[in-house]
Short mmCIF file of C-alpha atoms in Angstrom, two decimals:
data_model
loop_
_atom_site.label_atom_id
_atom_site.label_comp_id
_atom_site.label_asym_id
_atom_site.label_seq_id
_atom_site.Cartn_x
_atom_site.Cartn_y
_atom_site.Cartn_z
CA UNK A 1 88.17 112.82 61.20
CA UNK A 2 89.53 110.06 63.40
CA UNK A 3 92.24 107.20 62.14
CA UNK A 4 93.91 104.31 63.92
CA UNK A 5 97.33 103.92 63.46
CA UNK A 6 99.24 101.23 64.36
CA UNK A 7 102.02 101.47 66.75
CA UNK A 8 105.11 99.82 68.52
CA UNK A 9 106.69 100.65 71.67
CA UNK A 10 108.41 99.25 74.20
CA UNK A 11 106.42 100.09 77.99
CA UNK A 12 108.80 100.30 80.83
CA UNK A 13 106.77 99.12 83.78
CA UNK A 14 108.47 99.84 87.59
CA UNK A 15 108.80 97.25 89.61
CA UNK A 16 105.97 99.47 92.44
CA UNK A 17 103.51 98.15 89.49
CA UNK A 18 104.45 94.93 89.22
CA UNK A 19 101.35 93.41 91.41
CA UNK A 20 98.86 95.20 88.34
CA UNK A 21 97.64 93.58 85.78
CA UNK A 22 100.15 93.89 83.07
CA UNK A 23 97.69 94.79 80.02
CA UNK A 24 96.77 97.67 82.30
CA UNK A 25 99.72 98.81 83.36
CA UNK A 26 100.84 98.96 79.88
CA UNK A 27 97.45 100.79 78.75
CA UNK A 28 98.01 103.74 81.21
CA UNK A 29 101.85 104.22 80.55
CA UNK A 30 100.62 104.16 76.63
CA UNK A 31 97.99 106.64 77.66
CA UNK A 32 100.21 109.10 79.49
CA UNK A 33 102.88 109.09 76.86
CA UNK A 34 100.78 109.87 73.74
CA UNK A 35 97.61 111.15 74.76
CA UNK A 36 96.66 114.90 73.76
CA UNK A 37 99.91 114.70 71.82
CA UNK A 38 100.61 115.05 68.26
CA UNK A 39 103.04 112.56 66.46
CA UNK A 40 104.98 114.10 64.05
CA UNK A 41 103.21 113.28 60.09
CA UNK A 42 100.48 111.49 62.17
CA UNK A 43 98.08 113.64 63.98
CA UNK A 44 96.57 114.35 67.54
CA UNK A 45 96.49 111.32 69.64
CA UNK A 46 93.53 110.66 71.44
CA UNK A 47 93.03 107.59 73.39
CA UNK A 48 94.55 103.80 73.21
CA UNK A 49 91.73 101.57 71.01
CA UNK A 50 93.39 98.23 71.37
CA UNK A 51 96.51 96.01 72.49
CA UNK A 52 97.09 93.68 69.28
CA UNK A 53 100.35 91.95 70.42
CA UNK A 54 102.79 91.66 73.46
CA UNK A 55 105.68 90.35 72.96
CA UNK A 56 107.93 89.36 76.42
CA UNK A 57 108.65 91.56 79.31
CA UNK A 58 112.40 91.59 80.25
CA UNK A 59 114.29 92.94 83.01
CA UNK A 60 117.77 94.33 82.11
CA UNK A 61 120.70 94.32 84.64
CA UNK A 62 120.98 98.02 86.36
CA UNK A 63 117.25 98.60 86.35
CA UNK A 64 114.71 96.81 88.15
CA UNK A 65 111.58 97.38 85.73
CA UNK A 66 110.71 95.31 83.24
CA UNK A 67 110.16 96.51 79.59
CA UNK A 68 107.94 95.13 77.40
CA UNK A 69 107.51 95.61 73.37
CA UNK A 70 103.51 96.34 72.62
CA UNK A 71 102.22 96.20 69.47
CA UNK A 72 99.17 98.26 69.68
CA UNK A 73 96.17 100.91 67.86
CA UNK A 74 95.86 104.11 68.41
CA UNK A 75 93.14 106.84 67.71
CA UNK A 76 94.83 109.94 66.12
CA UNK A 77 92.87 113.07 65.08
CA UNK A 78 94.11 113.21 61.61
CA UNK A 79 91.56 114.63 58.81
CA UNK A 80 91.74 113.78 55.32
CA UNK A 81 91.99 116.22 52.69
CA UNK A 82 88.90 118.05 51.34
CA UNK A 83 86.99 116.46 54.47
CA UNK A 84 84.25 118.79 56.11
CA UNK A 85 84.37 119.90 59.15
CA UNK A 86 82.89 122.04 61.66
CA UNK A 87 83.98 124.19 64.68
CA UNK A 88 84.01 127.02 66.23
CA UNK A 89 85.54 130.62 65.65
CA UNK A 90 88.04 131.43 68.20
CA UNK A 91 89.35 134.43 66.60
CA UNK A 92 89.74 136.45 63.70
CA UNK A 93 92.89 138.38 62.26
CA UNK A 94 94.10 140.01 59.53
CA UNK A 95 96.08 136.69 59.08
CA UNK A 96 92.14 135.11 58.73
CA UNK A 97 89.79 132.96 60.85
CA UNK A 98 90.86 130.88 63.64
CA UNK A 99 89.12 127.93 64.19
CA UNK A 100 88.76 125.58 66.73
CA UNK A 101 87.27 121.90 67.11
CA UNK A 102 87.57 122.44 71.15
CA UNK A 103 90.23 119.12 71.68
CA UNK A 104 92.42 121.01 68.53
CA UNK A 105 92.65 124.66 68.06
CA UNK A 106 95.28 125.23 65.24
CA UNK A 107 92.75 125.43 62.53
CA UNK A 108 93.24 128.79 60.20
CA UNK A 109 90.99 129.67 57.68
CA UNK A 110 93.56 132.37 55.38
CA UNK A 111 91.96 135.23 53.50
CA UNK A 112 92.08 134.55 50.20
CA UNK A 113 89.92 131.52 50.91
CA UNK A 114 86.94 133.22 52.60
CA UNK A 115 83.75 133.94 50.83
CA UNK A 116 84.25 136.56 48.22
CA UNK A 117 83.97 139.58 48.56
CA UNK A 118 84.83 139.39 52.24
CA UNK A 119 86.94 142.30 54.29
CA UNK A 120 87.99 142.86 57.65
CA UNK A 121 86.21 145.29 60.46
CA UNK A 122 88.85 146.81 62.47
CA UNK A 123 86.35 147.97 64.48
CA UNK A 124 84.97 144.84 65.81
CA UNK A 125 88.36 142.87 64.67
CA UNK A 126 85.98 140.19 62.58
CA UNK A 127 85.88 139.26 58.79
CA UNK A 128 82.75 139.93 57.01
CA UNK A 129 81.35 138.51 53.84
CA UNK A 130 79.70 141.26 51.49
CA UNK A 131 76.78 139.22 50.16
CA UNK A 132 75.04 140.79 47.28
CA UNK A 133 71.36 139.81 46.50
CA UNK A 134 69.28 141.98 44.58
CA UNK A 135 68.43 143.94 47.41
CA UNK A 136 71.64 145.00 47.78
CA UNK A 137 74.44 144.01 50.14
CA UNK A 138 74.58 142.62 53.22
CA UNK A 139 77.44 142.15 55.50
CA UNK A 140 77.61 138.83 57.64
CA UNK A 141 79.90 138.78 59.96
CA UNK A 142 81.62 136.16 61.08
CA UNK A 143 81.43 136.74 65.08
CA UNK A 144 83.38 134.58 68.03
CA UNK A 145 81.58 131.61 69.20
CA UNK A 146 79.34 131.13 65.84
CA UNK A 147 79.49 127.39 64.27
CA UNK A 148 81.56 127.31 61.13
CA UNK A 149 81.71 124.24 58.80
CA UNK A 150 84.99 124.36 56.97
CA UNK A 151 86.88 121.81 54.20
CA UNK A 152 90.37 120.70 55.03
CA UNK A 153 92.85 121.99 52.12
CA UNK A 154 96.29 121.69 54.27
CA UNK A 155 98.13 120.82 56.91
CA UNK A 156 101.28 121.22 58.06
CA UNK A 157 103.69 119.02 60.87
CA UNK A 158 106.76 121.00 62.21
CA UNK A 159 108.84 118.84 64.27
CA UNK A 160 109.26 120.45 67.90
CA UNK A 161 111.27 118.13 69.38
CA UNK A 162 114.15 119.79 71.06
CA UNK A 163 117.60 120.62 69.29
CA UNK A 164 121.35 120.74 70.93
CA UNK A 165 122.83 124.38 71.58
CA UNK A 166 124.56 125.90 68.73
CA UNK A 167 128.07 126.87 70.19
CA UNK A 168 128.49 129.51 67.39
CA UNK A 169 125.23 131.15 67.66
CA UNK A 170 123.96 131.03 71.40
CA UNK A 171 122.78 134.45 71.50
CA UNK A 172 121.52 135.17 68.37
CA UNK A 173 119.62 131.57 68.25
CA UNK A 174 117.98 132.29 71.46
CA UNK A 175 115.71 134.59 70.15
CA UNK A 176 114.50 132.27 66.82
CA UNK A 177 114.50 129.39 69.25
CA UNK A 178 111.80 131.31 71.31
CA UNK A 179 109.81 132.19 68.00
CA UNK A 180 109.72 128.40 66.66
CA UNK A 181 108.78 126.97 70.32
CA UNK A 182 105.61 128.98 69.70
CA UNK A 183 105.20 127.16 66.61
CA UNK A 184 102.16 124.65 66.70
CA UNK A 185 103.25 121.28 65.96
CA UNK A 186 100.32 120.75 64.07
CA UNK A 187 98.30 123.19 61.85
CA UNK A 188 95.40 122.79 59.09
CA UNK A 189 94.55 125.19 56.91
CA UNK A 190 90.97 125.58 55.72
CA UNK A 191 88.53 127.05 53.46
CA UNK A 192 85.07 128.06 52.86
CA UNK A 193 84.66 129.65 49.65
CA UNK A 194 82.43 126.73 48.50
CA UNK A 195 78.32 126.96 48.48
CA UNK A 196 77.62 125.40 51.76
CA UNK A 197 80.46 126.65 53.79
CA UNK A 198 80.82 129.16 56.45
CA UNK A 199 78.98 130.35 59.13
CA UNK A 200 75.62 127.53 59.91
CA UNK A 201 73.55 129.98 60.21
CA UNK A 202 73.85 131.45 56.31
CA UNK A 203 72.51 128.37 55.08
CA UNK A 204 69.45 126.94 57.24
CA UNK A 205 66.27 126.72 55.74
CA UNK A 206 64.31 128.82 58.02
CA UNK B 1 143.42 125.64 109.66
CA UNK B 2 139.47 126.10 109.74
CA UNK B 3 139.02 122.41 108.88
CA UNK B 4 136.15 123.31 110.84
CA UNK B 5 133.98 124.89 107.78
CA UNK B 6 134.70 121.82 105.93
CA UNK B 7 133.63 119.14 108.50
CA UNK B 8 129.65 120.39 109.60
CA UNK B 9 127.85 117.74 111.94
CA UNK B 10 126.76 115.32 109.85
CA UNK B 11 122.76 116.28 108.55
CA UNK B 12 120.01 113.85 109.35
CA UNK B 13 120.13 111.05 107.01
CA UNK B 14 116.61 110.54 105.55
CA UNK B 15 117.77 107.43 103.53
CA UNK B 16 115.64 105.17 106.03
CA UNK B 17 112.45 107.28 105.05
CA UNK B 18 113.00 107.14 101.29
CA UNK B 19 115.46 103.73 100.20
CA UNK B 20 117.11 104.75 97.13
CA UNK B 21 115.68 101.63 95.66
CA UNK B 22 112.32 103.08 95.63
CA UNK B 23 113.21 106.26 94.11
CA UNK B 24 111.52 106.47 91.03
CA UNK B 25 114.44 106.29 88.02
CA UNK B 26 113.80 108.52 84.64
CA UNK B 27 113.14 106.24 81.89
CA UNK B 28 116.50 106.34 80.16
CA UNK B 29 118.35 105.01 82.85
CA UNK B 30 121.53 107.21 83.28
CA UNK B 31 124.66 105.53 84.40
CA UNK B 32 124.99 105.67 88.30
CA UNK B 33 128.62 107.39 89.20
CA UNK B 34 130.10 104.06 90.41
CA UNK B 35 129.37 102.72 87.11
CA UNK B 36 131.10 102.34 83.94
CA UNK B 37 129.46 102.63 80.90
CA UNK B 38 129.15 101.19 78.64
CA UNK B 39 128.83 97.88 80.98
CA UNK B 40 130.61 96.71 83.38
CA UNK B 41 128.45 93.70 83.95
CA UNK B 42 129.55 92.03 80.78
CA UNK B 43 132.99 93.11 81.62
CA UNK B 44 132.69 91.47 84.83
CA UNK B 45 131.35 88.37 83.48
CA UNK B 46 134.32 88.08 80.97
CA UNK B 47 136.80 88.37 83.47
CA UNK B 48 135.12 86.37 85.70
CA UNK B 49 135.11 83.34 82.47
CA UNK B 50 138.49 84.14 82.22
CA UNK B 51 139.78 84.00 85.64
CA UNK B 52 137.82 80.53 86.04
CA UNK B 53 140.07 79.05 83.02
CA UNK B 54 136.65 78.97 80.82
CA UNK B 55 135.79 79.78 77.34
CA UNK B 56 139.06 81.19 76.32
CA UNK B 57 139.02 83.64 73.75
CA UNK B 58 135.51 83.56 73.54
CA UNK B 59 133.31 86.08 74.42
CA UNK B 60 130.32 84.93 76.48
CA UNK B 61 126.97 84.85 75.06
CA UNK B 62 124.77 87.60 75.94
CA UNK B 63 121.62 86.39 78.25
CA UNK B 64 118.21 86.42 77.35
CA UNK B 65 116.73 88.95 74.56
CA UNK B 66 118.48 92.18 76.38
CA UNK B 67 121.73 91.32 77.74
CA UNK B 68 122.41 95.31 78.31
CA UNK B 69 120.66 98.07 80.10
CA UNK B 70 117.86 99.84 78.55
CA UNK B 71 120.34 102.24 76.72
CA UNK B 72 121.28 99.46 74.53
CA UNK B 73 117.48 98.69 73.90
CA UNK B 74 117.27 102.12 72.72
CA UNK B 75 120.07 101.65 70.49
CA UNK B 76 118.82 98.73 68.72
CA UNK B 77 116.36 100.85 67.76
CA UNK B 78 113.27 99.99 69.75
CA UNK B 79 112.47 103.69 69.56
CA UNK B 80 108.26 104.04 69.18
CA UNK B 81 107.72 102.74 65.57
CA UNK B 82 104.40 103.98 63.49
CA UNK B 83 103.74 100.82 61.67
CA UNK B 84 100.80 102.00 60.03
CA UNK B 85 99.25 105.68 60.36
CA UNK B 86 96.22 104.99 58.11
CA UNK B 87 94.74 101.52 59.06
CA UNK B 88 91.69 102.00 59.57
CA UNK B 89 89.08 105.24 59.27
CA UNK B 90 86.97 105.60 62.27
CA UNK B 91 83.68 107.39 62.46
CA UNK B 92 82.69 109.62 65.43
CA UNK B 93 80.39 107.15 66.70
CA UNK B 94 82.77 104.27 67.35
CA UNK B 95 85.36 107.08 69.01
CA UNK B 96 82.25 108.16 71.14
CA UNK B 97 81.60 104.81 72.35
CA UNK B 98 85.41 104.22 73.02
CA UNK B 99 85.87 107.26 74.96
CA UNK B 100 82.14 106.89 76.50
CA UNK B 101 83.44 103.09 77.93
CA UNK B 102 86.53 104.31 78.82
CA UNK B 103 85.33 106.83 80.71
CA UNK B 104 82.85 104.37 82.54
CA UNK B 105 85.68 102.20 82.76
CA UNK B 106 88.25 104.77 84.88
CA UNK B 107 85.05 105.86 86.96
CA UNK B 108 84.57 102.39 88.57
CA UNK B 109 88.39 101.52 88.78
CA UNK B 110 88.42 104.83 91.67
CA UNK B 111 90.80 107.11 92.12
CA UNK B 112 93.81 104.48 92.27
CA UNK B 113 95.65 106.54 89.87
CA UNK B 114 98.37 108.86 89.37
CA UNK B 115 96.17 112.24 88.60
CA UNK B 116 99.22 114.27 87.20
CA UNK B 117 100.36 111.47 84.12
CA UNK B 118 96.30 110.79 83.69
CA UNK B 119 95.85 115.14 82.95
CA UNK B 120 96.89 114.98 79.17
CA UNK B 121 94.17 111.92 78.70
CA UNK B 122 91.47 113.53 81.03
CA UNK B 123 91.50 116.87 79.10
CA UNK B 124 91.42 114.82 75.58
CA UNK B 125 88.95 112.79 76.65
CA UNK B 126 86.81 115.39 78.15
CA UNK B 127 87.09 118.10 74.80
CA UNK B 128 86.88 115.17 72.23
CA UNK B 129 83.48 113.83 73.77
CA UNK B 130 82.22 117.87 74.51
CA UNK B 131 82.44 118.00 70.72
CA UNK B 132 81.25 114.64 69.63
CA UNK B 133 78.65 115.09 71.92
CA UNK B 134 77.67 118.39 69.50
CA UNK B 135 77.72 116.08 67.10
CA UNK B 136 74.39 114.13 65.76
CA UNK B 137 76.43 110.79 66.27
CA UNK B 138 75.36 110.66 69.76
CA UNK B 139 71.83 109.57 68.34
CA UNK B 140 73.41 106.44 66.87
CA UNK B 141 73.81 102.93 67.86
CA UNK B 142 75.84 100.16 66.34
CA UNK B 143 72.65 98.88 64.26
CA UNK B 144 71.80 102.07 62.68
CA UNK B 145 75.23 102.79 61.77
CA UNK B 146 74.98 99.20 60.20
CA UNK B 147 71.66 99.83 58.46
CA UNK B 148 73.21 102.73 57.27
CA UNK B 149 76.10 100.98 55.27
CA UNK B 150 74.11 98.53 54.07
CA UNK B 151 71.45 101.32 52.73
CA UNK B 152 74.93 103.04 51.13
CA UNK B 153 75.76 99.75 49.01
CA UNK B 154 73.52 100.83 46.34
CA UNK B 155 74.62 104.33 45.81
CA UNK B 156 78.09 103.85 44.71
CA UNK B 157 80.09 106.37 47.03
CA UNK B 158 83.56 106.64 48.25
CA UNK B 159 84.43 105.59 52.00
CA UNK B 160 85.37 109.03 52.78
CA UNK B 161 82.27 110.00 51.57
CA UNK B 162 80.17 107.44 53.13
CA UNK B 163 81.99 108.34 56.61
CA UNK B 164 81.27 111.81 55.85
CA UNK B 165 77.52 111.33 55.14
CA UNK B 166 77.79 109.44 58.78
CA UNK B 167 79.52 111.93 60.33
CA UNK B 168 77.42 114.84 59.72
CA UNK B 169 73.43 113.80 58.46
CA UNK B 170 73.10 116.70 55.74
CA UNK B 171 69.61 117.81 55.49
CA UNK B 172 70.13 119.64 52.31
CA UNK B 173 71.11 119.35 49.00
CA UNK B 174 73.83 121.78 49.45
CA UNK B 175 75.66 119.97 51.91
CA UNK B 176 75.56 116.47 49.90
CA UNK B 177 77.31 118.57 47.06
CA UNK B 178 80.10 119.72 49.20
CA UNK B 179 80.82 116.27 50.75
CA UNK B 180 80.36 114.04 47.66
CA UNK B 181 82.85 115.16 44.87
CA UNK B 182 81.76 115.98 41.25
CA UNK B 183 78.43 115.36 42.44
CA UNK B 184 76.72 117.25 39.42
CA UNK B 185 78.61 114.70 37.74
CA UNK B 186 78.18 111.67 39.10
CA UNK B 187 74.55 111.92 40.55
CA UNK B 188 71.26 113.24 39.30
CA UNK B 189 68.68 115.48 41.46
CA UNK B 190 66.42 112.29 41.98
CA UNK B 191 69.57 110.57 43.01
CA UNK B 192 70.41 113.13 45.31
CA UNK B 193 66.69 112.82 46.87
CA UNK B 194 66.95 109.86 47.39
CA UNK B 195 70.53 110.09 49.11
CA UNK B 196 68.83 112.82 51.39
CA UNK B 197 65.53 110.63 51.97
CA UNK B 198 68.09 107.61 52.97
CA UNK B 199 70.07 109.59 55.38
CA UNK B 200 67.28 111.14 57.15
CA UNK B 201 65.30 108.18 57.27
CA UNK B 202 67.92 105.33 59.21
CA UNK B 203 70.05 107.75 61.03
CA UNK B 204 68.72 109.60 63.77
CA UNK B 205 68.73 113.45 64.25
CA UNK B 206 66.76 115.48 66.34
CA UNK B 207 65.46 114.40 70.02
CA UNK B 208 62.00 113.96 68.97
CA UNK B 209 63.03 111.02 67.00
CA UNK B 210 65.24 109.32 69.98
CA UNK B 211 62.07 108.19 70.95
CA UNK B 212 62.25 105.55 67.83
CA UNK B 213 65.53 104.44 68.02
CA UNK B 214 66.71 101.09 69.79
CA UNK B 215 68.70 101.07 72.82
CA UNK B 216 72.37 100.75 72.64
CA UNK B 217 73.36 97.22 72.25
CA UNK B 218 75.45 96.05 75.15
CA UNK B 219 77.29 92.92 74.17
CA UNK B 220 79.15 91.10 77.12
CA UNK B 221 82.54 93.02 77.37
CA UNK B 222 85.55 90.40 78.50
CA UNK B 223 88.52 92.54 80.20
CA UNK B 224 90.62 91.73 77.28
CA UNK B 225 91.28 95.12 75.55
CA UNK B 226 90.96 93.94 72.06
CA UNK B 227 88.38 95.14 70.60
CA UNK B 228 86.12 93.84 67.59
CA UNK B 229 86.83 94.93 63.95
CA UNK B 230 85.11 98.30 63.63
CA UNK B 231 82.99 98.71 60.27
CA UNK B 232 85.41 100.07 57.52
CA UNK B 233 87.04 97.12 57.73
CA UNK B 234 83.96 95.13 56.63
CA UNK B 235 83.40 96.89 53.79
#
């Protein structure tokens, strides 16, 4: 579920934090900049694991602080493909499940890859899986809040970073623009039409 | 003429309350308005050579690693690089000690710091150990996880699959097929037993059985923030 990446960055440290300890200084600035962020093609970053290597601190004319180039590892929430997981169902829609792990909530579950036969209650807004035994069929739903183990079959990076205005199209853009900051920059898809998968509770050995 | 309108009493200056010096400057330094870019201090050292008769024609040497403001650093590209974004796995017991010492760690150290850039860490932090902490990996300890490995050498898995096994202690034969591919294939029901029996046995589950397992080992921590290889790497 978890990598560590490697990393390089150069730290700007004012000159109001100079009296710190430098390796600290540089572990909180490292901190606030990536933490609970995703890096585009990497994943969700979670917390600092190491320094490897700092090189030296300079001090450039025009601004006091001194800036320093860390070499350093990083835990990222990045899962591998066809890994298990399991989380929790936020939501369901008729675009599927929603999924969450609590720290990362862009998990989707489409459809097509629920447990067949499955179909969607309007009534109660949740997916159900039509289970046939031989005593006939039985509808388990899939309610909000129920622990759901899932396997990782995509994921997607958009890259939010910010674009220039468009001269030509300022109005028109300003509506797309609103659509694709909703956009998470991070999404997996998932899937749990495999024995084993889905909802705990359908397969514990009471 | 209403020069008047133009002129007001001059406001309080509050420059002796807050020095611009100590006004905190955005990370890429713009250029202040009595500046020009792209640097006038390299311009003023040239004409400075010149005027003193020395190094004609030459253009000065540019001091230490960074002879330009921060834009330039940013223009020779030391931009945050991503050297390496698969390294090393980790499993959710070594992130659960991390966060677990790092939380320890900011406790002691006090409120000395900035709340508002520590938010986007606290909230990580705080989710990412709520659902570790769901998680049977709060059960282990370095020498289980260790015990486990070892146990693992013998059954010819894959590393994902190993970490997987780790990860999430499946009870049933159901669950091993899902997280070990082809596993019709590649393992027979005694092996698959076995597997189960291995699991179960070295790493801990339920509470009843925390009763058996060692305390955490607490090596001597140094305030270096390396840390030791974590176990992929050994393997």
């Amino acid at each position: 579920m978890f990598v560590l990446v490697e990393m390089t960055d150069t730290v700007r440290i004012p000159p109001w934090q100079f009296e710190r300890k430098l390796n600290e200084s540089i572990a909180e600035e490292l901190n606030k900049k990536l933490a609970n962020k995703v890096v585009y093609n990497v994943g969700l970053c979670i917390c600092l694991y190491d320094i490897t290597k700092l090189e030296d601190s300079y001090i450039f004319p025009g601004d006091g602080a001194s800036h320093t180039k860390v070499h350093f590892r990083y835990v990222v929430f990045h899962p591998f493909l066809d890994e298990i997981l399991i989380g929790e169902i936020k939501s369901c829609s008729q675009d599927g499940v929603h999924v969450s792990l609590g720290f990362f909530d862009d998990i989707v579950i489409p459809p097509e890859s629920l447990q067949q036969p499955a179909k969607f209650d309007e009534a109660e807004q949740v997916w159900v899986w039509e289970y046939e035994t031989e005593e006939g069929a039985h509808d388990l739903y899939m309610d909000i809040g129920e622990e759901i183990r899932f396997r990782v079959m995509d994921e997607t990076f958009v890259d939010t970073s910010p674009t220039g205005p468009t001269s030509a199209e300022a109005s028109t853009s300003n509506a797309t623009e609103e659509v694709q900051k909703k956009e998470a920059p991070y999404t997996l898809v998932g899937s749990i039409s495999e024995p084993g998968l889905g909802l705990l509770s359908w397969w514990t050995n009471s | 003429m209403q020069l008047a309108f133009f002129f007001s009493p001059p406001a309080p200056s509050f420059l002796h309350f807050f020095p611009p010096s100590r006004a905190p400057k955005p990370l890429s330094a713009q250029p202040r308005p009595f500046q020009r870019s792209p640097s006038p201090w390299l311009y003023g050292r040239r004409h400075c050579r010149r005027a003193c008769g020395e190094g004609k024609g030459k253009v000065p040497p540019r001091a230490g690693g960074g002879g330009g403001r921060p834009q330039r650093a940013a223009a020779r590209g030391d931009k945050m690089e991503v050297k390496d974004a698969n390294a090393a796995l980790l499993s959710n017991f070594e992130v659960f000690q991390l966060l677990t010492d790092l939380k320890q760690q900011r406790k002691e150290s006090g409120k000395s710091k900035q709340s508002s850039g520590q938010q986007n860490l606290n909230t990580i932090m705080y989710e990412t150990l709520k659902y570790i902490s769901k998680t049977p990996c709060r059960y282990q300890s370095p020498e289980t996880v260790r015990d486990f490995l070892i146990t693992m050498k013998g059954h010819k898995l894959t590393k994902a699959e190993k970490l997987q096994l780790l990860n999430h202690r499946p009870v049933t034969a159901v669950e091993i097929q899902l997280m070990v591919e082809e596993s019709e294939e590649r393992l027979t029901e005694e092996q698959i037993e076995s597997l189960l029996q291995t699991v179960t046995s070295i790493l801990p589950g339920d509470p009843e059985e925390q009763q058996r397992e060692s305390p955490m080992a607490t090596e001597d921590k140094e305030c270096s923030l390396q840390h030791k290889a974590n176990f992929w790497s050994c393997l």
